[in-house]
């Protein structure tokens, strides 16, 4: 079978082709890894101006209680995530994750209170499994994947100015706000969030208007199309996890240093303590710490240290202590950057460890995350 | 004399010594290089074995030895500034090798054959 014919295409696929993107298979979709600008310049463009990303491969899922009450939907989903959703105000968004019975992570998510329902954005690779899981577990709710909508991310310090040419409501939004907006005549849902470490927006748009909206944003002189290659280096510099690399079913939220996403109401002594899969382990780790931690790692030299490199305590490679889970060259940091897991007693910033790369043991220093200073509009 | 390999390297041959670089096509495919690792002067290379490593933001790739020979010189400028490879791949030589059997170079691709290969 033709390889291409097995891949899904997003509503923006014709635009990617027209822009001469280099297309690669990603999570079952034919996606742009880069445009002619190249990963390095695309990355820097997003940090200095604005970048437009097609993230339509991600799943947009509506969860609505049969009662029609937001609180019922929130309480139902709280049984699957360690996040305070009852306390989430209408028009606000929170980061979260589905946990499993062992306290591992099934997927990470963005969850919005849309007034009378929840909007959950899930990873492309987990979309089918998440949908089946929610349908099976959320029996008091209707669970619907929005298949007729695209998702665009507009990121960077000029993102607000670019979006303001289409909509004057943009400047009133703060980080993690979510609003309805009419863009190019289309009913869109705009959140002030993203995956780059920069201020920016994610825009859910009806599929048939996606290309027109994308083109209108790209018509702004400060905005360029950005591929998945730069998306990865941007999020890594920002210290953000990639599901399947930095977090998965074998990593707990506390090991992954994501405890900030678990609000007081769901912790020991909180109003709705526990009540999510794996809560025994996760609450125990919240109180007493985890044996290992996700950390930032900066190679001392110029060689990038990639995912799956083994970390050693000693320069001779005798005592393995962990593994790199993401690693690349950081175009804004102007040096290699990485993340990985280390024993808790070796996770303090400044600790030196060694990574095995092509038979050599390269020194790396534990660094605090993020590697860049985020520009979120809080 | 200029020769090419199917692994997208070029060789400039002069008196049994070959300067080796990667082709424009290879540089475009790799994207912006951020790291170059070169062999040691004096290293004995075997045809098809790893000779150098290049890394883009996205991935690491090997540069193979096009023929058997001993490394006589390496281009430290590329280590200091890997972007030189992207800006002018046809002059950015990685290393020079003294060929064990200079006649082996005759079997490599000429420019027309290489252009056919990537067409």
Tab-separated table of C-alpha atoms in Angstrom:
chain	number	residue	atom	x	y	z
A	1	UNK	CA	0.000	0.000	0.000
A	2	UNK	CA	1.153	3.512	-0.735
A	3	UNK	CA	2.572	4.905	2.484
A	4	UNK	CA	0.980	8.308	1.959
A	5	UNK	CA	-2.493	6.857	1.468
A	6	UNK	CA	-2.495	5.485	5.027
A	7	UNK	CA	-1.878	8.927	6.534
A	8	UNK	CA	-4.572	11.355	7.621
A	9	UNK	CA	-4.437	14.948	6.447
A	10	UNK	CA	-5.469	18.030	8.402
A	11	UNK	CA	-7.663	20.722	6.838
A	12	UNK	CA	-4.475	22.775	6.349
A	13	UNK	CA	-2.701	20.109	4.272
A	14	UNK	CA	-3.187	21.982	0.968
A	15	UNK	CA	-1.655	25.084	2.605
A	16	UNK	CA	1.383	23.093	3.777
A	17	UNK	CA	1.896	21.781	0.245
A	18	UNK	CA	1.531	25.278	-1.206
A	19	UNK	CA	4.086	26.607	1.307
A	20	UNK	CA	6.566	23.861	0.257
A	21	UNK	CA	6.615	22.242	3.696
A	22	UNK	CA	8.653	19.096	4.236
A	23	UNK	CA	5.924	16.635	5.228
A	24	UNK	CA	6.550	13.638	7.477
A	25	UNK	CA	4.317	11.030	9.117
A	26	UNK	CA	3.492	12.054	12.689
A	27	UNK	CA	0.937	10.246	14.874
A	28	UNK	CA	-0.796	8.959	11.744
A	29	UNK	CA	-0.919	12.368	10.038
A	30	UNK	CA	1.051	13.815	7.144
A	31	UNK	CA	2.464	16.837	8.997
A	32	UNK	CA	4.932	19.663	8.227
A	33	UNK	CA	8.213	19.105	10.095
A	34	UNK	CA	9.571	22.325	8.608
A	35	UNK	CA	8.991	24.921	5.903
A	36	UNK	CA	11.674	26.361	3.594
A	37	UNK	CA	12.710	28.779	6.392
A	38	UNK	CA	14.204	25.802	8.294
A	39	UNK	CA	13.903	24.679	11.914
A	40	UNK	CA	16.512	27.084	13.286
A	41	UNK	CA	14.989	30.245	11.792
A	42	UNK	CA	11.449	29.031	12.473
A	43	UNK	CA	12.341	28.595	16.133
A	44	UNK	CA	13.914	32.061	16.408
A	45	UNK	CA	11.012	33.624	14.489
A	46	UNK	CA	8.597	32.274	17.124
A	47	UNK	CA	10.710	33.736	19.954
A	48	UNK	CA	11.044	37.168	18.308
A	49	UNK	CA	7.872	37.590	16.218
A	50	UNK	CA	5.012	35.185	15.718
A	51	UNK	CA	4.728	31.626	14.441
A	52	UNK	CA	1.668	29.763	13.185
A	53	UNK	CA	1.499	26.016	13.827
A	54	UNK	CA	-1.012	23.476	12.535
A	55	UNK	CA	-1.928	21.308	15.523
A	56	UNK	CA	-5.162	19.976	14.036
A	57	UNK	CA	-3.938	16.419	14.552
A	58	UNK	CA	-4.684	16.809	18.258
A	59	UNK	CA	-8.101	15.719	19.493
A	60	UNK	CA	-10.719	18.252	20.585
A	61	UNK	CA	-13.246	16.456	22.775
A	62	UNK	CA	-16.467	17.854	24.258
A	63	UNK	CA	-17.592	16.299	27.559
A	64	UNK	CA	-21.124	17.273	28.525
A	65	UNK	CA	-23.152	15.853	31.417
A	66	UNK	CA	-26.571	14.473	30.576
A	67	UNK	CA	-27.900	16.844	33.248
A	68	UNK	CA	-26.495	19.749	31.273
A	69	UNK	CA	-24.661	21.032	34.377
A	70	UNK	CA	-20.992	21.902	34.215
A	71	UNK	CA	-20.458	20.684	37.809
A	72	UNK	CA	-21.664	17.184	36.925
A	73	UNK	CA	-19.275	16.956	33.972
A	74	UNK	CA	-16.435	18.356	36.116
A	75	UNK	CA	-17.020	15.850	38.922
A	76	UNK	CA	-17.232	12.976	36.430
A	77	UNK	CA	-13.907	13.912	34.786
A	78	UNK	CA	-12.309	14.478	38.195
A	79	UNK	CA	-12.533	10.692	38.652
A	80	UNK	CA	-9.965	10.362	35.835
A	81	UNK	CA	-7.642	13.342	36.463
A	82	UNK	CA	-6.037	14.731	39.656
A	83	UNK	CA	-7.100	18.266	38.717
A	84	UNK	CA	-9.560	20.614	40.467
A	85	UNK	CA	-12.160	20.978	37.722
A	86	UNK	CA	-15.077	21.920	39.980
A	87	UNK	CA	-13.063	24.981	40.980
A	88	UNK	CA	-12.241	25.894	37.375
A	89	UNK	CA	-14.140	29.037	36.384
A	90	UNK	CA	-16.050	29.364	33.112
A	91	UNK	CA	-13.742	30.586	30.356
A	92	UNK	CA	-10.632	29.221	32.082
A	93	UNK	CA	-8.308	26.372	31.155
A	94	UNK	CA	-6.081	24.014	33.139
A	95	UNK	CA	-3.344	21.546	32.276
A	96	UNK	CA	-3.999	17.995	33.426
A	97	UNK	CA	-3.407	14.320	32.738
A	98	UNK	CA	-5.196	11.004	32.818
A	99	UNK	CA	-3.511	8.790	35.422
A	100	UNK	CA	-3.620	4.984	35.567
A	101	UNK	CA	-4.058	2.718	38.586
A	102	UNK	CA	-0.285	2.528	39.074
A	103	UNK	CA	-0.035	6.321	39.196
A	104	UNK	CA	1.455	6.567	35.678
A	105	UNK	CA	0.296	9.003	33.006
A	106	UNK	CA	-1.983	7.853	30.152
A	107	UNK	CA	-1.994	11.218	28.352
A	108	UNK	CA	-1.631	14.900	29.142
A	109	UNK	CA	-4.437	17.320	28.386
A	110	UNK	CA	-5.711	20.870	28.314
A	111	UNK	CA	-9.131	21.124	29.979
A	112	UNK	CA	-11.466	24.123	29.595
A	113	UNK	CA	-14.658	25.058	31.410
A	114	UNK	CA	-16.916	26.084	28.520
A	115	UNK	CA	-19.831	27.131	30.747
A	116	UNK	CA	-22.074	24.091	30.469
A	117	UNK	CA	-19.480	21.555	29.290
A	118	UNK	CA	-15.780	20.711	29.235
A	119	UNK	CA	-13.509	20.955	26.210
A	120	UNK	CA	-10.563	18.568	26.459
A	121	UNK	CA	-7.621	18.755	24.041
A	122	UNK	CA	-5.667	15.484	23.853
A	123	UNK	CA	-2.549	14.262	22.055
A	124	UNK	CA	-2.931	12.956	18.516
A	125	UNK	CA	-1.262	9.627	19.261
A	126	UNK	CA	-3.576	9.010	22.245
A	127	UNK	CA	-6.770	10.344	20.648
A	128	UNK	CA	-8.536	7.044	19.930
A	129	UNK	CA	-7.569	5.483	23.256
A	130	UNK	CA	-8.579	8.610	25.209
A	131	UNK	CA	-11.936	8.746	23.457
A	132	UNK	CA	-12.692	5.089	24.175
A	133	UNK	CA	-11.545	5.560	27.785
A	134	UNK	CA	-13.727	8.605	28.355
A	135	UNK	CA	-16.733	6.983	26.679
A	136	UNK	CA	-16.338	3.922	28.917
A	137	UNK	CA	-15.764	5.810	32.169
A	138	UNK	CA	-17.884	8.948	31.830
A	139	UNK	CA	-21.232	7.144	31.687
A	140	UNK	CA	-23.153	10.201	32.911
A	141	UNK	CA	-21.748	12.321	30.084
A	142	UNK	CA	-21.883	12.592	26.308
A	143	UNK	CA	-18.331	12.443	24.894
A	144	UNK	CA	-17.839	13.836	21.378
A	145	UNK	CA	-14.720	14.223	19.288
A	146	UNK	CA	-14.983	17.399	17.189
A	147	UNK	CA	-13.895	16.012	13.830
A	148	UNK	CA	-14.927	19.047	11.788
A	149	UNK	CA	-12.610	21.530	13.490
A	150	UNK	CA	-8.962	22.419	12.936
A	151	UNK	CA	-6.636	23.701	15.671
A	152	UNK	CA	-4.074	26.449	15.021
A	153	UNK	CA	-1.444	27.667	17.451
A	154	UNK	CA	-0.253	31.266	17.093
A	155	UNK	CA	2.785	31.747	19.315
A	156	UNK	CA	5.319	34.447	20.057
A	157	UNK	CA	5.668	37.975	21.422
A	158	UNK	CA	3.872	39.383	18.349
A	159	UNK	CA	1.006	36.853	18.510
A	160	UNK	CA	-1.326	39.329	20.212
A	161	UNK	CA	-0.651	42.008	17.584
A	162	UNK	CA	-1.180	39.508	14.748
A	163	UNK	CA	-4.482	38.208	16.145
A	164	UNK	CA	-5.608	41.769	16.985
A	165	UNK	CA	-5.823	42.525	13.252
A	166	UNK	CA	-8.739	40.044	13.108
A	167	UNK	CA	-10.329	40.478	16.550
A	168	UNK	CA	-10.285	43.298	19.093
A	169	UNK	CA	-11.075	41.051	22.067
A	170	UNK	CA	-7.590	39.628	22.191
A	171	UNK	CA	-5.931	42.153	24.520
A	172	UNK	CA	-8.471	41.517	27.294
A	173	UNK	CA	-7.415	37.861	27.526
A	174	UNK	CA	-4.932	36.583	30.105
A	175	UNK	CA	-2.855	33.371	30.122
A	176	UNK	CA	-5.184	30.330	30.178
A	177	UNK	CA	-8.332	32.375	29.391
A	178	UNK	CA	-10.636	30.879	26.755
A	179	UNK	CA	-13.116	32.978	24.729
A	180	UNK	CA	-15.471	32.664	21.785
A	181	UNK	CA	-14.434	34.848	18.880
A	182	UNK	CA	-15.581	35.407	15.315
A	183	UNK	CA	-12.476	35.264	13.093
A	184	UNK	CA	-12.828	35.618	9.307
A	185	UNK	CA	-16.557	35.130	9.842
A	186	UNK	CA	-16.033	31.774	11.556
A	187	UNK	CA	-17.109	30.856	15.091
A	188	UNK	CA	-13.795	30.116	16.824
A	189	UNK	CA	-12.711	29.199	20.340
A	190	UNK	CA	-9.556	31.066	21.339
A	191	UNK	CA	-7.371	30.146	24.333
A	192	UNK	CA	-4.366	32.162	25.462
A	193	UNK	CA	-1.991	29.246	25.847
A	194	UNK	CA	0.458	27.163	23.884
A	195	UNK	CA	3.481	24.917	23.840
A	196	UNK	CA	6.391	27.239	23.065
A	197	UNK	CA	7.113	29.119	26.291
A	198	UNK	CA	5.918	32.299	24.598
A	199	UNK	CA	2.709	34.257	24.917
A	200	UNK	CA	0.270	33.001	22.329
A	201	UNK	CA	-3.039	31.493	21.395
A	202	UNK	CA	-4.616	28.255	20.298
A	203	UNK	CA	-7.548	28.694	17.961
A	204	UNK	CA	-10.194	26.046	17.321
A	205	UNK	CA	-11.761	26.853	13.940
A	206	UNK	CA	-14.340	25.100	11.734
A	207	UNK	CA	-12.419	22.947	9.222
A	208	UNK	CA	-13.859	24.703	6.172
A	209	UNK	CA	-12.581	28.089	7.381
A	210	UNK	CA	-9.201	26.913	8.678
A	211	UNK	CA	-7.166	27.692	5.588
A	212	UNK	CA	-8.702	31.156	5.182
A	213	UNK	CA	-7.932	31.964	8.828
A	214	UNK	CA	-4.399	30.574	8.608
A	215	UNK	CA	-3.725	32.608	5.466
A	216	UNK	CA	-5.131	35.771	7.084
A	217	UNK	CA	-2.723	35.309	10.029
A	218	UNK	CA	0.201	34.519	7.705
A	219	UNK	CA	-0.548	37.688	5.715
A	220	UNK	CA	0.716	39.676	8.713
A	221	UNK	CA	4.388	40.576	8.111
A	222	UNK	CA	5.392	39.375	11.604
A	223	UNK	CA	3.889	35.879	11.203
A	224	UNK	CA	5.474	32.800	9.582
A	225	UNK	CA	4.376	29.162	9.275
A	226	UNK	CA	6.294	26.962	11.718
A	227	UNK	CA	6.676	23.170	11.587
A	228	UNK	CA	6.774	20.423	14.183
A	229	UNK	CA	10.591	20.463	14.289
A	230	UNK	CA	10.691	23.946	15.804
A	231	UNK	CA	7.643	23.141	17.933
A	232	UNK	CA	9.761	20.447	19.601
A	233	UNK	CA	12.835	22.624	20.217
A	234	UNK	CA	10.617	25.476	21.479
A	235	UNK	CA	8.764	23.296	23.989
A	236	UNK	CA	11.977	21.670	25.177
A	237	UNK	CA	13.612	25.041	25.883
A	238	UNK	CA	10.389	25.934	27.731
A	239	UNK	CA	10.719	22.787	29.871
A	240	UNK	CA	7.390	21.384	28.670
A	241	UNK	CA	6.848	17.624	28.517
A	242	UNK	CA	6.238	15.639	25.335
A	243	UNK	CA	3.900	12.732	25.985
A	244	UNK	CA	5.510	9.446	24.964
A	245	UNK	CA	9.008	10.847	25.553
A	246	UNK	CA	9.193	12.721	28.875
A	247	UNK	CA	6.026	11.279	30.410
A	248	UNK	CA	4.202	7.997	29.849
A	249	UNK	CA	2.509	5.174	31.749
A	250	UNK	CA	5.758	4.457	33.653
A	251	UNK	CA	6.225	8.012	35.001
A	252	UNK	CA	4.133	9.455	37.840
A	253	UNK	CA	3.171	13.145	37.944
A	254	UNK	CA	5.483	13.769	40.916
A	255	UNK	CA	8.401	11.981	39.243
A	256	UNK	CA	7.694	14.172	36.203
A	257	UNK	CA	7.777	17.342	38.359
A	258	UNK	CA	4.181	18.115	37.366
A	259	UNK	CA	2.784	18.402	40.919
A	260	UNK	CA	1.955	22.077	40.215
A	261	UNK	CA	-0.944	20.762	38.082
A	262	UNK	CA	-2.525	19.018	41.109
A	263	UNK	CA	-4.475	21.624	43.049
A	264	UNK	CA	-5.049	21.634	46.825
A	265	UNK	CA	-8.639	20.351	46.533
A	266	UNK	CA	-7.380	16.991	45.211
A	267	UNK	CA	-4.453	16.595	47.638
A	268	UNK	CA	-4.344	15.091	51.125
A	269	UNK	CA	-6.692	17.101	53.346
A	270	UNK	CA	-8.334	18.806	50.347
A	271	UNK	CA	-12.088	19.118	49.753
A	272	UNK	CA	-12.039	16.238	47.241
A	273	UNK	CA	-8.865	14.425	48.264
A	274	UNK	CA	-7.785	11.649	45.894
A	275	UNK	CA	-10.546	9.939	43.950
A	276	UNK	CA	-8.475	9.550	40.753
A	277	UNK	CA	-6.652	6.458	39.427
A	278	UNK	CA	-3.344	5.845	41.182
A	279	UNK	CA	-4.207	8.340	43.942
A	280	UNK	CA	-2.602	6.237	46.705
A	281	UNK	CA	0.835	6.453	45.070
A	282	UNK	CA	0.464	10.001	43.809
A	283	UNK	CA	-0.722	11.433	47.159
A	284	UNK	CA	2.070	9.551	48.931
A	285	UNK	CA	4.648	11.040	46.527
A	286	UNK	CA	3.119	14.527	46.914
A	287	UNK	CA	3.664	14.230	50.660
A	288	UNK	CA	7.014	12.425	50.754
A	289	UNK	CA	8.604	12.979	47.347
A	290	UNK	CA	9.334	10.576	44.511
A	291	UNK	CA	12.459	8.437	44.209
A	292	UNK	CA	13.365	10.030	40.864
A	293	UNK	CA	12.674	13.379	39.224
A	294	UNK	CA	12.465	14.878	35.765
A	295	UNK	CA	15.196	17.520	35.474
A	296	UNK	CA	16.681	19.886	32.940
A	297	UNK	CA	20.110	18.851	31.671
A	298	UNK	CA	22.641	21.039	29.907
A	299	UNK	CA	25.544	19.335	28.137
A	300	UNK	CA	28.824	21.051	29.047
A	301	UNK	CA	30.064	20.635	25.450
A	302	UNK	CA	28.559	21.378	22.057
A	303	UNK	CA	27.256	17.902	21.180
A	304	UNK	CA	23.480	17.476	21.507
A	305	UNK	CA	22.531	14.592	23.812
A	306	UNK	CA	19.404	12.915	22.448
A	307	UNK	CA	16.526	10.942	23.934
A	308	UNK	CA	17.424	7.476	25.321
A	309	UNK	CA	21.042	8.372	26.118
A	310	UNK	CA	21.932	6.638	29.390
A	311	UNK	CA	23.024	8.880	32.274
A	312	UNK	CA	25.887	7.854	34.553
A	313	UNK	CA	27.129	9.124	37.885
A	314	UNK	CA	30.752	8.718	36.837
A	315	UNK	CA	32.804	9.688	33.791
A	316	UNK	CA	33.760	6.037	33.269
A	317	UNK	CA	30.209	4.865	32.585
A	318	UNK	CA	30.158	2.343	35.442
A	319	UNK	CA	27.127	3.512	37.447
A	320	UNK	CA	23.954	4.103	35.380
A	321	UNK	CA	21.541	6.438	37.177
A	322	UNK	CA	18.969	7.536	34.628
A	323	UNK	CA	18.058	8.356	31.061
A	324	UNK	CA	17.632	11.382	28.805
A	325	UNK	CA	14.020	11.610	27.585
A	326	UNK	CA	14.310	14.627	25.226
A	327	UNK	CA	17.375	16.321	23.836
A	328	UNK	CA	18.226	18.697	21.031
A	329	UNK	CA	20.084	21.898	20.232
A	330	UNK	CA	18.296	24.936	21.674
A	331	UNK	CA	18.454	27.702	19.050
A	332	UNK	CA	17.559	30.445	21.569
A	333	UNK	CA	19.785	29.067	24.349
A	334	UNK	CA	22.494	28.628	21.667
A	335	UNK	CA	23.613	25.358	23.199
A	336	UNK	CA	22.337	21.808	23.513
A	337	UNK	CA	19.498	21.280	25.993
A	338	UNK	CA	17.872	18.124	27.345
A	339	UNK	CA	15.543	16.696	29.944
A	340	UNK	CA	15.698	13.358	31.705
A	341	UNK	CA	15.160	11.451	34.917
A	342	UNK	CA	17.623	11.235	37.817
A	343	UNK	CA	17.458	9.864	41.374
A	344	UNK	CA	16.012	12.520	43.698
A	345	UNK	CA	19.327	12.917	45.550
A	346	UNK	CA	21.085	13.778	42.271
A	347	UNK	CA	18.356	16.069	40.902
A	348	UNK	CA	19.539	19.383	42.353
A	349	UNK	CA	20.586	22.078	39.891
A	350	UNK	CA	24.355	22.124	39.448
A	351	UNK	CA	24.833	18.363	39.879
A	352	UNK	CA	27.206	16.898	37.293
A	353	UNK	CA	26.331	13.657	35.522
A	354	UNK	CA	27.589	11.956	32.345
A	355	UNK	CA	25.684	10.882	29.239
A	356	UNK	CA	26.784	8.118	26.911
A	357	UNK	CA	26.983	9.422	23.333
A	358	UNK	CA	28.671	7.359	20.601
A	359	UNK	CA	30.775	5.500	23.150
A	360	UNK	CA	31.937	8.614	25.022
A	361	UNK	CA	30.758	9.867	28.424
A	362	UNK	CA	29.908	13.537	28.039
A	363	UNK	CA	29.534	15.757	31.126
A	364	UNK	CA	26.123	17.356	31.671
A	365	UNK	CA	24.938	19.667	34.438
A	366	UNK	CA	21.472	19.523	36.009
A	367	UNK	CA	19.771	22.829	35.168
A	368	UNK	CA	16.571	24.408	36.434
A	369	UNK	CA	13.685	24.470	33.958
A	370	UNK	CA	12.705	26.267	31.810
A	371	UNK	CA	15.887	27.064	29.867
A	372	UNK	CA	14.309	30.322	28.605
A	373	UNK	CA	12.216	32.953	30.393
A	374	UNK	CA	8.576	32.440	29.381
A	375	UNK	CA	6.540	35.454	28.252
A	376	UNK	CA	3.075	34.249	29.314
A	377	UNK	CA	0.591	37.133	29.902
A	378	UNK	CA	-0.427	36.284	33.465
B	1	UNK	CA	39.308	15.825	-10.018
B	2	UNK	CA	35.858	15.911	-8.382
B	3	UNK	CA	34.086	12.673	-7.459
B	4	UNK	CA	30.899	11.779	-5.569
B	5	UNK	CA	29.473	8.880	-3.578
B	6	UNK	CA	25.931	7.539	-3.389
B	7	UNK	CA	26.098	8.519	0.317
B	8	UNK	CA	26.102	12.178	-0.791
B	9	UNK	CA	29.747	13.029	-0.233
B	10	UNK	CA	32.085	14.828	-2.589
B	11	UNK	CA	35.835	14.240	-2.917
B	12	UNK	CA	38.348	16.675	-4.346
B	13	UNK	CA	41.318	14.566	-5.404
B	14	UNK	CA	44.814	15.982	-5.574
B	15	UNK	CA	47.922	13.810	-5.759
B	16	UNK	CA	46.436	10.829	-3.920
B	17	UNK	CA	44.891	13.024	-1.194
B	18	UNK	CA	41.116	13.535	-1.090
B	19	UNK	CA	39.339	16.429	0.619
B	20	UNK	CA	35.884	15.161	1.620
B	21	UNK	CA	32.664	17.112	2.188
B	22	UNK	CA	28.915	16.594	1.909
B	23	UNK	CA	26.899	17.630	-1.127
B	24	UNK	CA	24.475	20.523	-1.447
B	25	UNK	CA	21.699	17.937	-1.639
B	26	UNK	CA	22.801	16.330	1.642
B	27	UNK	CA	23.117	19.696	3.375
B	28	UNK	CA	19.604	20.651	2.278
B	29	UNK	CA	18.186	17.353	3.480
B	30	UNK	CA	19.915	17.632	6.877
B	31	UNK	CA	18.846	21.216	7.494
B	32	UNK	CA	20.709	23.701	9.696
B	33	UNK	CA	23.705	21.948	11.243
B	34	UNK	CA	24.455	22.712	14.887
B	35	UNK	CA	27.294	20.271	15.584
B	36	UNK	CA	30.141	18.704	13.631
B	37	UNK	CA	32.488	16.029	14.997
B	38	UNK	CA	35.575	15.190	12.930
B	39	UNK	CA	37.981	12.249	12.986
B	40	UNK	CA	41.433	12.527	14.556
B	41	UNK	CA	44.403	13.305	12.357
B	42	UNK	CA	46.226	10.023	11.831
B	43	UNK	CA	43.079	7.889	12.070
B	44	UNK	CA	42.887	5.014	9.569
B	45	UNK	CA	39.505	5.083	7.830
B	46	UNK	CA	37.859	2.143	6.129
B	47	UNK	CA	35.524	2.681	3.190
B	48	UNK	CA	31.926	2.781	4.464
B	49	UNK	CA	32.948	3.218	8.110
B	50	UNK	CA	31.969	6.225	10.244
B	51	UNK	CA	34.316	9.132	9.645
B	52	UNK	CA	32.454	12.129	11.065
B	53	UNK	CA	29.142	13.035	12.691
B	54	UNK	CA	26.869	15.950	11.864
B	55	UNK	CA	23.845	17.006	13.880
B	56	UNK	CA	20.916	19.226	13.007
B	57	UNK	CA	18.362	20.502	15.520
B	58	UNK	CA	16.399	17.355	14.744
B	59	UNK	CA	18.873	14.457	14.486
B	60	UNK	CA	22.416	13.106	14.298
B	61	UNK	CA	23.784	11.681	11.016
B	62	UNK	CA	26.979	9.883	10.088
B	63	UNK	CA	29.431	10.923	7.409
B	64	UNK	CA	31.059	7.800	5.966
B	65	UNK	CA	34.602	7.302	4.748
B	66	UNK	CA	34.334	7.269	0.940
B	67	UNK	CA	37.539	5.224	0.516
B	68	UNK	CA	40.264	3.604	2.621
B	69	UNK	CA	42.927	6.016	3.829
B	70	UNK	CA	44.635	7.930	6.618
B	71	UNK	CA	43.320	11.280	7.883
B	72	UNK	CA	45.954	13.941	7.230
B	73	UNK	CA	44.031	17.102	8.108
B	74	UNK	CA	40.642	18.157	9.545
B	75	UNK	CA	38.711	21.408	9.088
B	76	UNK	CA	38.383	22.852	12.611
B	77	UNK	CA	36.448	25.838	11.198
B	78	UNK	CA	33.402	23.567	10.746
B	79	UNK	CA	33.567	22.465	14.388
B	80	UNK	CA	33.677	26.102	15.455
B	81	UNK	CA	30.851	27.125	13.097
B	82	UNK	CA	28.771	24.220	11.735
B	83	UNK	CA	26.597	26.641	9.721
B	84	UNK	CA	29.495	26.926	7.220
B	85	UNK	CA	28.394	23.535	5.880
B	86	UNK	CA	24.934	24.868	5.029
B	87	UNK	CA	26.117	28.179	3.611
B	88	UNK	CA	28.604	26.622	1.154
B	89	UNK	CA	28.648	22.813	1.271
B	90	UNK	CA	30.780	22.491	-1.847
B	91	UNK	CA	33.763	24.264	-0.244
B	92	UNK	CA	33.196	23.118	3.365
B	93	UNK	CA	35.612	20.174	3.470
B	94	UNK	CA	35.443	18.000	6.580
B	95	UNK	CA	38.738	16.080	6.427
B	96	UNK	CA	41.508	15.100	4.043
B	97	UNK	CA	42.615	11.504	3.611
B	98	UNK	CA	45.719	10.070	1.991
B	99	UNK	CA	44.190	7.291	-0.097
B	100	UNK	CA	45.509	3.773	0.402
B	101	UNK	CA	44.821	2.970	-3.262
B	102	UNK	CA	44.366	6.205	-5.258
B	103	UNK	CA	43.075	4.216	-8.243
B	104	UNK	CA	39.966	3.235	-6.207
B	105	UNK	CA	38.673	6.766	-6.749
B	106	UNK	CA	38.114	6.008	-10.422
B	107	UNK	CA	35.162	3.814	-9.487
B	108	UNK	CA	33.318	6.646	-7.680
B	109	UNK	CA	30.575	8.683	-9.354
B	110	UNK	CA	31.381	11.661	-11.540
B	111	UNK	CA	29.269	14.788	-11.202
B	112	UNK	CA	26.834	13.853	-13.991
B	113	UNK	CA	26.240	10.410	-12.495
B	114	UNK	CA	25.647	11.931	-9.048
B	115	UNK	CA	23.201	14.476	-10.440
B	116	UNK	CA	21.310	11.601	-12.120
B	117	UNK	CA	21.210	9.786	-8.783
B	118	UNK	CA	19.517	12.634	-6.921
B	119	UNK	CA	17.308	13.753	-9.830
